[in-house]
Amino acid sequence: MIQKEIDRAERGTFHAAYDLGIWDILIASFLSMFAFAPLLSVSMGDFWAAAVFVPIVGAVYLTLLLVKRRLLVPRIGVVRLGPYRQARLRRLSVALLIVNVVALAAGTFFAVRFEAVGGLAPVIFLSFILLVGFSLAAYSLDIPRFFLYGLVLAVGPFIGEWLWRKGYASHHGWPVVFGTAAALMVAVGLIKLIAVVRGHAPLGDGPLAGEDR
Amino acid sequence: MTDDPRNRGAAPLDWIDSVIHAPARLSIVIQLYVVEAMDATFLVNRTGLTWGNLSTHLTKLEESGYVEVEKEFRGKKPCTMVSLTEKGREAFRRYRAAMQETLGSLSD
């Protein structure tokens, strides 16, 4: 009974402090690179089409940081997580780093040897990597909707490929698929963020900040 | 006969830590047990207590040496960080074990 309450408090504390919609928006800003870079690469070249998103994602990150400091912290407060959750987040960071390194290596391989590999192999790999990455995040962060994002993004490249082969979309359908997924994530993130802001009045530090204690 | 306080007879639950046992303080201690520290704003949100209630219960817990209250400044704004001391963690572990043993031994 008490153990259940402890587990619930641990999860609730983590969600109250970190599941605020900010991650959804930040990941969506990163995914928008996959949507727009293929379109920009026509005029800017592959490198600059991707590079232009570094300052954009950076700007989104800084904006969200500001939103957290100015809007969220006065409302929800600050927490330093316990060792259990810290260890879990460290394991997730390592796992995602490995997934990213594998994705980068495979992406480079597919780019260089595309003619030799061809077919659906890159699409299958991309779907698999996205599903693994988001599933790991969903499990480690206890945020089930990340599984849903992973599923949408895993199915997306196949839909994109189909749209492209049928002539309904350009660039293997990436602008449509990743653009839609990013828009969905931004919408969910904004709804969550607005709900948190509306649901909590700024509390400051109350009487505990004064000299009466 | 062991020196188990539960065998003392007259008041069978007098071994329960009354500082922790009060619902509001139990809620505070559980919230603090799962983290390293949290500020008073977060604690108010998580426990649903009023500032006045929180202040009263924190004072009681602080006097028992179970929690530590530290004033910090985040930029120019004051911030009250609250954490469970090692004594508080140990007391809660004892309390949890005792409650589990007591309630677990009850038949349906």
GROMACS .gro file of C-alpha atoms in nm:
model
  321
    1MET     CA    1   0.000   0.000   0.000
    2ILE     CA    2   0.270   0.247   0.105
    3GLN     CA    3   0.503   0.111  -0.165
    4LYS     CA    4   0.231   0.179  -0.425
    5GLU     CA    5   0.200   0.532  -0.291
    6ILE     CA    6   0.579   0.578  -0.311
    7ASP     CA    7   0.589   0.452  -0.671
    8ARG     CA    8   0.298   0.677  -0.763
    9ALA     CA    9   0.467   0.976  -0.597
   10GLU     CA   10   0.792   0.907  -0.783
   11ARG     CA   11   0.623   0.886  -1.122
   12GLY     CA   12   0.392   1.179  -1.044
   13THR     CA   13   0.682   1.397  -0.934
   14PHE     CA   14   0.877   1.322  -1.250
   15HIS     CA   15   0.576   1.390  -1.472
   16ALA     CA   16   0.486   1.709  -1.287
   17ALA     CA   17   0.839   1.841  -1.335
   18TYR     CA   18   0.925   1.718  -1.684
   19ASP     CA   19   0.620   1.610  -1.881
   20LEU     CA   20   0.517   1.963  -1.971
   21GLY     CA   21   0.495   1.945  -2.349
   22ILE     CA   22   0.840   2.098  -2.393
   23TRP     CA   23   1.001   1.776  -2.514
   24ASP     CA   24   0.727   1.726  -2.774
   25ILE     CA   25   0.792   2.070  -2.921
   26LEU     CA   26   1.171   2.033  -2.912
   27ILE     CA   27   1.164   1.690  -3.083
   28ALA     CA   28   0.916   1.825  -3.338
   29SER     CA   29   1.150   2.113  -3.421
   30PHE     CA   30   1.424   1.856  -3.484
   31LEU     CA   31   1.192   1.639  -3.696
   32SER     CA   32   1.092   1.939  -3.905
   33MET     CA   33   1.447   1.923  -4.041
   34PHE     CA   34   1.357   1.594  -4.212
   35ALA     CA   35   1.047   1.760  -4.356
   36PHE     CA   36   1.201   2.080  -4.489
   37ALA     CA   37   1.566   1.994  -4.558
   38PRO     CA   38   1.478   1.787  -4.871
   39LEU     CA   39   1.286   2.085  -5.010
   40LEU     CA   40   1.563   2.333  -4.927
   41SER     CA   41   1.837   2.109  -5.060
   42VAL     CA   42   1.723   2.183  -5.416
   43SER     CA   43   1.836   2.545  -5.383
   44MET     CA   44   2.087   2.528  -5.096
   45GLY     CA   45   2.253   2.190  -5.138
   46ASP     CA   46   2.232   1.900  -4.892
   47PHE     CA   47   2.479   2.033  -4.636
   48TRP     CA   48   2.339   2.385  -4.595
   49ALA     CA   49   1.980   2.260  -4.611
   50ALA     CA   50   2.052   2.055  -4.297
   51ALA     CA   51   2.291   2.306  -4.138
   52VAL     CA   52   2.034   2.584  -4.143
   53PHE     CA   53   1.829   2.385  -3.891
   54VAL     CA   54   2.101   2.389  -3.625
   55PRO     CA   55   2.035   2.755  -3.531
   56ILE     CA   56   1.660   2.699  -3.570
   57VAL     CA   57   1.656   2.405  -3.329
   58GLY     CA   58   1.892   2.604  -3.103
   59ALA     CA   59   1.654   2.900  -3.106
   60VAL     CA   60   1.357   2.675  -3.025
   61TYR     CA   61   1.557   2.520  -2.738
   62LEU     CA   62   1.647   2.862  -2.593
   63THR     CA   63   1.288   2.981  -2.627
   64LEU     CA   64   1.159   2.673  -2.446
   65LEU     CA   65   1.423   2.723  -2.175
   66LEU     CA   66   1.298   3.078  -2.129
   67VAL     CA   67   0.936   2.957  -2.119
   68LYS     CA   68   1.032   2.705  -1.852
   69ARG     CA   69   1.213   2.963  -1.638
   70ARG     CA   70   0.964   3.247  -1.672
   71LEU     CA   71   0.633   3.065  -1.703
   72LEU     CA   72   0.663   2.715  -1.563
   73VAL     CA   73   0.904   2.732  -1.269
   74PRO     CA   74   0.703   3.002  -1.083
   75ARG     CA   75   0.397   2.780  -1.126
   76ILE     CA   76   0.519   2.427  -1.068
   77GLY     CA   77   0.842   2.480  -0.874
   78VAL     CA   78   1.173   2.301  -0.894
   79VAL     CA   79   1.273   1.947  -0.809
   80ARG     CA   80   1.606   1.766  -0.790
   81LEU     CA   81   1.527   1.409  -0.892
   82GLY     CA   82   1.617   1.110  -0.679
   83PRO     CA   83   1.896   0.861  -0.761
   84TYR     CA   84   1.654   0.606  -0.913
   85ARG     CA   85   1.520   0.848  -1.173
   86GLN     CA   86   1.863   1.003  -1.236
   87ALA     CA   87   2.007   0.657  -1.310
   88ARG     CA   88   1.714   0.583  -1.540
   89LEU     CA   89   1.770   0.907  -1.733
   90ARG     CA   90   2.145   0.835  -1.759
   91ARG     CA   91   2.069   0.490  -1.905
   92LEU     CA   92   1.828   0.648  -2.154
   93SER     CA   93   2.090   0.905  -2.259
   94VAL     CA   94   2.346   0.630  -2.323
   95ALA     CA   95   2.092   0.416  -2.512
   96LEU     CA   96   1.981   0.710  -2.730
   97LEU     CA   97   2.344   0.802  -2.798
   98ILE     CA   98   2.407   0.447  -2.923
   99VAL     CA   99   2.090   0.457  -3.136
  100ASN     CA  100   2.201   0.791  -3.286
  101VAL     CA  101   2.553   0.668  -3.362
  102VAL     CA  102   2.412   0.357  -3.531
  103ALA     CA  103   2.164   0.574  -3.727
  104LEU     CA  104   2.442   0.813  -3.834
  105ALA     CA  105   2.669   0.527  -3.945
  106ALA     CA  106   2.389   0.355  -4.134
  107GLY     CA  107   2.269   0.684  -4.285
  108THR     CA  108   2.621   0.757  -4.412
  109PHE     CA  109   2.644   0.404  -4.554
  110PHE     CA  110   2.307   0.435  -4.730
  111ALA     CA  111   2.400   0.778  -4.868
  112VAL     CA  112   2.733   0.658  -5.007
  113ARG     CA  113   2.619   0.318  -5.132
  114PHE     CA  114   2.258   0.403  -5.214
  115GLU     CA  115   2.273   0.251  -5.562
  116ALA     CA  116   2.407  -0.077  -5.423
  117VAL     CA  117   2.153  -0.099  -5.139
  118GLY     CA  118   1.851   0.059  -5.305
  119GLY     CA  119   1.497  -0.072  -5.255
  120LEU     CA  120   1.319  -0.037  -4.925
  121ALA     CA  121   1.623  -0.114  -4.707
  122PRO     CA  122   1.685   0.250  -4.601
  123VAL     CA  123   1.314   0.300  -4.532
  124ILE     CA  124   1.294  -0.014  -4.320
  125PHE     CA  125   1.604   0.087  -4.129
  126LEU     CA  126   1.479   0.442  -4.068
  127SER     CA  127   1.144   0.312  -3.943
  128PHE     CA  128   1.317   0.066  -3.713
  129ILE     CA  129   1.553   0.328  -3.568
  130LEU     CA  130   1.269   0.574  -3.505
  131LEU     CA  131   1.057   0.307  -3.339
  132VAL     CA  132   1.345   0.193  -3.118
  133GLY     CA  133   1.442   0.548  -3.019
  134PHE     CA  134   1.091   0.660  -2.929
  135SER     CA  135   1.007   0.331  -2.756
  136LEU     CA  136   1.315   0.364  -2.538
  137ALA     CA  137   1.215   0.719  -2.450
  138ALA     CA  138   0.855   0.618  -2.381
  139TYR     CA  139   0.962   0.337  -2.151
  140SER     CA  140   1.233   0.525  -1.964
  141LEU     CA  141   1.033   0.844  -1.921
  142ASP     CA  142   0.701   0.670  -1.846
  143ILE     CA  143   0.538   0.876  -2.121
  144PRO     CA  144   0.321   0.637  -2.327
  145ARG     CA  145   0.242   0.890  -2.600
  146PHE     CA  146   0.606   0.863  -2.714
  147PHE     CA  147   0.522   0.503  -2.820
  148LEU     CA  148   0.248   0.654  -3.036
  149TYR     CA  149   0.494   0.905  -3.186
  150GLY     CA  150   0.732   0.615  -3.253
  151LEU     CA  151   0.458   0.419  -3.429
  152VAL     CA  152   0.349   0.717  -3.640
  153LEU     CA  153   0.709   0.787  -3.736
  154ALA     CA  154   0.782   0.419  -3.805
  155VAL     CA  155   0.485   0.385  -4.040
  156GLY     CA  156   0.550   0.729  -4.190
  157PRO     CA  157   0.848   0.650  -4.416
  158PHE     CA  158   0.653   0.361  -4.577
  159ILE     CA  159   0.356   0.591  -4.644
  160GLY     CA  160   0.596   0.855  -4.776
  161GLU     CA  161   0.763   0.604  -5.005
  162TRP     CA  162   0.422   0.492  -5.133
  163LEU     CA  163   0.310   0.853  -5.194
  164TRP     CA  164   0.636   0.924  -5.377
  165ARG     CA  165   0.613   0.614  -5.599
  166LYS     CA  166   0.254   0.700  -5.685
  167GLY     CA  167   0.362   1.053  -5.770
  168TYR     CA  168   0.157   1.220  -5.496
  169ALA     CA  169   0.457   1.361  -5.308
  170SER     CA  170   0.814   1.467  -5.374
  171HIS     CA  171   1.136   1.368  -5.194
  172HIS     CA  172   1.017   1.019  -5.093
  173GLY     CA  173   0.721   1.181  -4.917
  174TRP     CA  174   0.940   1.309  -4.632
  175PRO     CA  175   0.802   1.665  -4.632
  176VAL     CA  176   0.446   1.530  -4.597
  177VAL     CA  177   0.520   1.254  -4.348
  178PHE     CA  178   0.766   1.428  -4.117
  179GLY     CA  179   0.584   1.760  -4.152
  180THR     CA  180   0.259   1.597  -4.038
  181ALA     CA  181   0.430   1.414  -3.751
  182ALA     CA  182   0.607   1.734  -3.638
  183ALA     CA  183   0.280   1.929  -3.655
  184LEU     CA  184   0.106   1.661  -3.447
  185MET     CA  185   0.381   1.672  -3.185
  186VAL     CA  186   0.381   2.052  -3.168
  187ALA     CA  187   0.003   2.050  -3.125
  188VAL     CA  188   0.019   1.794  -2.842
  189GLY     CA  189   0.310   1.979  -2.681
  190LEU     CA  190   0.133   2.315  -2.696
  191ILE     CA  191  -0.190   2.170  -2.555
  192LYS     CA  192   0.004   2.020  -2.264
  193LEU     CA  193   0.201   2.338  -2.205
  194ILE     CA  194  -0.108   2.560  -2.209
  195ALA     CA  195  -0.290   2.317  -1.977
  196VAL     CA  196  -0.002   2.334  -1.726
  197VAL     CA  197   0.014   2.715  -1.740
  198ARG     CA  198  -0.362   2.752  -1.708
  199GLY     CA  199  -0.387   2.491  -1.435
  200HIS     CA  200  -0.127   2.645  -1.204
  201ALA     CA  201  -0.124   3.002  -1.079
  202PRO     CA  202   0.223   3.144  -1.010
  203LEU     CA  203   0.291   3.061  -0.645
  204GLY     CA  204   0.623   3.234  -0.587
  205ASP     CA  205   0.771   3.102  -0.268
  206GLY     CA  206   0.478   3.184  -0.042
  207PRO     CA  207   0.531   3.268   0.321
  208LEU     CA  208   0.818   3.020   0.343
  209ALA     CA  209   1.045   3.276   0.178
  210GLY     CA  210   0.991   3.526   0.458
  211GLU     CA  211   1.149   3.557   0.799
  212ASP     CA  212   0.867   3.376   0.978
  213ARG     CA  213   1.034   3.038   0.949
  214MET     CA  214   1.044  -1.205   2.527
  215THR     CA  215   1.210  -0.972   2.278
  216ASP     CA  216   1.223  -0.598   2.319
  217ASP     CA  217   0.991  -0.551   2.026
  218PRO     CA  218   0.786  -0.240   2.111
  219ARG     CA  219   0.480  -0.407   1.962
  220ASN     CA  220   0.486  -0.657   2.249
  221ARG     CA  221   0.448  -0.393   2.517
  222GLY     CA  222   0.076  -0.438   2.548
  223ALA     CA  223  -0.134  -0.142   2.656
  224ALA     CA  224  -0.107   0.078   2.346
  225PRO     CA  225  -0.038  -0.163   2.062
  226LEU     CA  226   0.034   0.110   1.804
  227ASP     CA  227   0.240   0.341   2.024
  228TRP     CA  228   0.555   0.238   1.838
  229ILE     CA  229   0.428   0.415   1.527
  230ASP     CA  230   0.618   0.734   1.459
  231SER     CA  231   0.349   0.995   1.520
  232VAL     CA  232   0.554   1.267   1.354
  233ILE     CA  233   0.531   1.081   1.023
  234HIS     CA  234   0.194   0.918   1.078
  235ALA     CA  235  -0.016   1.236   1.042
  236PRO     CA  236  -0.165   1.231   0.688
  237ALA     CA  237  -0.029   1.571   0.582
  238ARG     CA  238   0.320   1.496   0.710
  239LEU     CA  239   0.312   1.145   0.564
  240SER     CA  240   0.227   1.300   0.228
  241ILE     CA  241   0.519   1.546   0.263
  242VAL     CA  242   0.762   1.272   0.365
  243ILE     CA  243   0.658   1.043   0.077
  244GLN     CA  244   0.706   1.326  -0.172
  245LEU     CA  245   1.049   1.406  -0.030
  246TYR     CA  246   1.151   1.040  -0.001
  247VAL     CA  247   1.146   0.990  -0.380
  248VAL     CA  248   1.358   1.293  -0.466
  249GLU     CA  249   1.683   1.456  -0.362
  250ALA     CA  250   1.510   1.787  -0.288
  251MET     CA  251   1.222   2.003  -0.405
  252ASP     CA  252   1.125   2.362  -0.352
  253ALA     CA  253   0.826   2.468  -0.145
  254THR     CA  254   0.621   2.556  -0.455
  255PHE     CA  255   0.659   2.205  -0.590
  256LEU     CA  256   0.572   2.061  -0.249
  257VAL     CA  257   0.256   2.273  -0.224
  258ASN     CA  258   0.150   2.154  -0.571
  259ARG     CA  259   0.222   1.789  -0.499
  260THR     CA  260   0.064   1.770  -0.154
  261GLY     CA  261  -0.227   2.009  -0.209
  262LEU     CA  262  -0.158   2.171   0.128
  263THR     CA  263  -0.197   2.543   0.189
  264TRP     CA  264   0.116   2.749   0.257
  265GLY     CA  265   0.018   2.782   0.622
  266ASN     CA  266  -0.036   2.409   0.666
  267LEU     CA  267   0.284   2.325   0.485
  268SER     CA  268   0.480   2.568   0.700
  269THR     CA  269   0.338   2.420   1.021
  270HIS     CA  270   0.408   2.060   0.922
  271LEU     CA  271   0.755   2.140   0.790
  272THR     CA  272   0.840   2.306   1.121
  273LYS     CA  273   0.734   1.991   1.306
  274LEU     CA  274   0.937   1.769   1.072
  275GLU     CA  275   1.235   2.004   1.094
  276GLU     CA  276   1.222   2.002   1.476
  277SER     CA  277   1.233   1.623   1.466
  278GLY     CA  278   1.539   1.642   1.243
  279TYR     CA  279   1.356   1.469   0.956
  280VAL     CA  280   1.375   1.748   0.700
  281GLU     CA  281   1.619   2.018   0.611
  282VAL     CA  282   1.499   2.355   0.484
  283GLU     CA  283   1.746   2.567   0.294
  284LYS     CA  284   1.701   2.916   0.154
  285GLU     CA  285   1.855   2.973  -0.185
  286PHE     CA  286   1.841   3.246  -0.444
  287ARG     CA  287   1.751   3.163  -0.802
  288GLY     CA  288   1.861   3.481  -0.974
  289LYS     CA  289   1.709   3.748  -0.753
  290LYS     CA  290   1.419   3.536  -0.636
  291PRO     CA  291   1.425   3.351  -0.305
  292CYS     CA  292   1.369   2.979  -0.318
  293THR     CA  293   1.311   2.741  -0.028
  294MET     CA  294   1.454   2.396  -0.097
  295VAL     CA  295   1.330   2.114   0.123
  296SER     CA  296   1.491   1.773   0.155
  297LEU     CA  297   1.465   1.468   0.376
  298THR     CA  298   1.762   1.417   0.609
  299GLU     CA  299   1.922   1.075   0.649
  300LYS     CA  300   1.749   1.052   0.987
  301GLY     CA  301   1.418   1.128   0.814
  302ARG     CA  302   1.479   0.865   0.547
  303GLU     CA  303   1.564   0.605   0.809
  304ALA     CA  304   1.256   0.697   1.014
  305PHE     CA  305   1.036   0.662   0.707
  306ARG     CA  306   1.190   0.324   0.617
  307ARG     CA  307   1.116   0.203   0.972
  308TYR     CA  308   0.765   0.345   0.954
  309ARG     CA  309   0.699   0.178   0.617
  310ALA     CA  310   0.830  -0.158   0.734
  311ALA     CA  311   0.625  -0.141   1.052
  312MET     CA  312   0.307  -0.045   0.869
  313GLN     CA  313   0.354  -0.315   0.609
  314GLU     CA  314   0.409  -0.573   0.881
  315THR     CA  315   0.109  -0.458   1.082
  316LEU     CA  316  -0.136  -0.421   0.795
  317GLY     CA  317  -0.002  -0.723   0.610
  318SER     CA  318  -0.073  -0.950   0.905
  319LEU     CA  319  -0.441  -0.857   0.911
  320SER     CA  320  -0.680  -1.116   0.772
  321ASP     CA  321  -0.939  -1.013   0.510
   0.00000   0.00000   0.00000
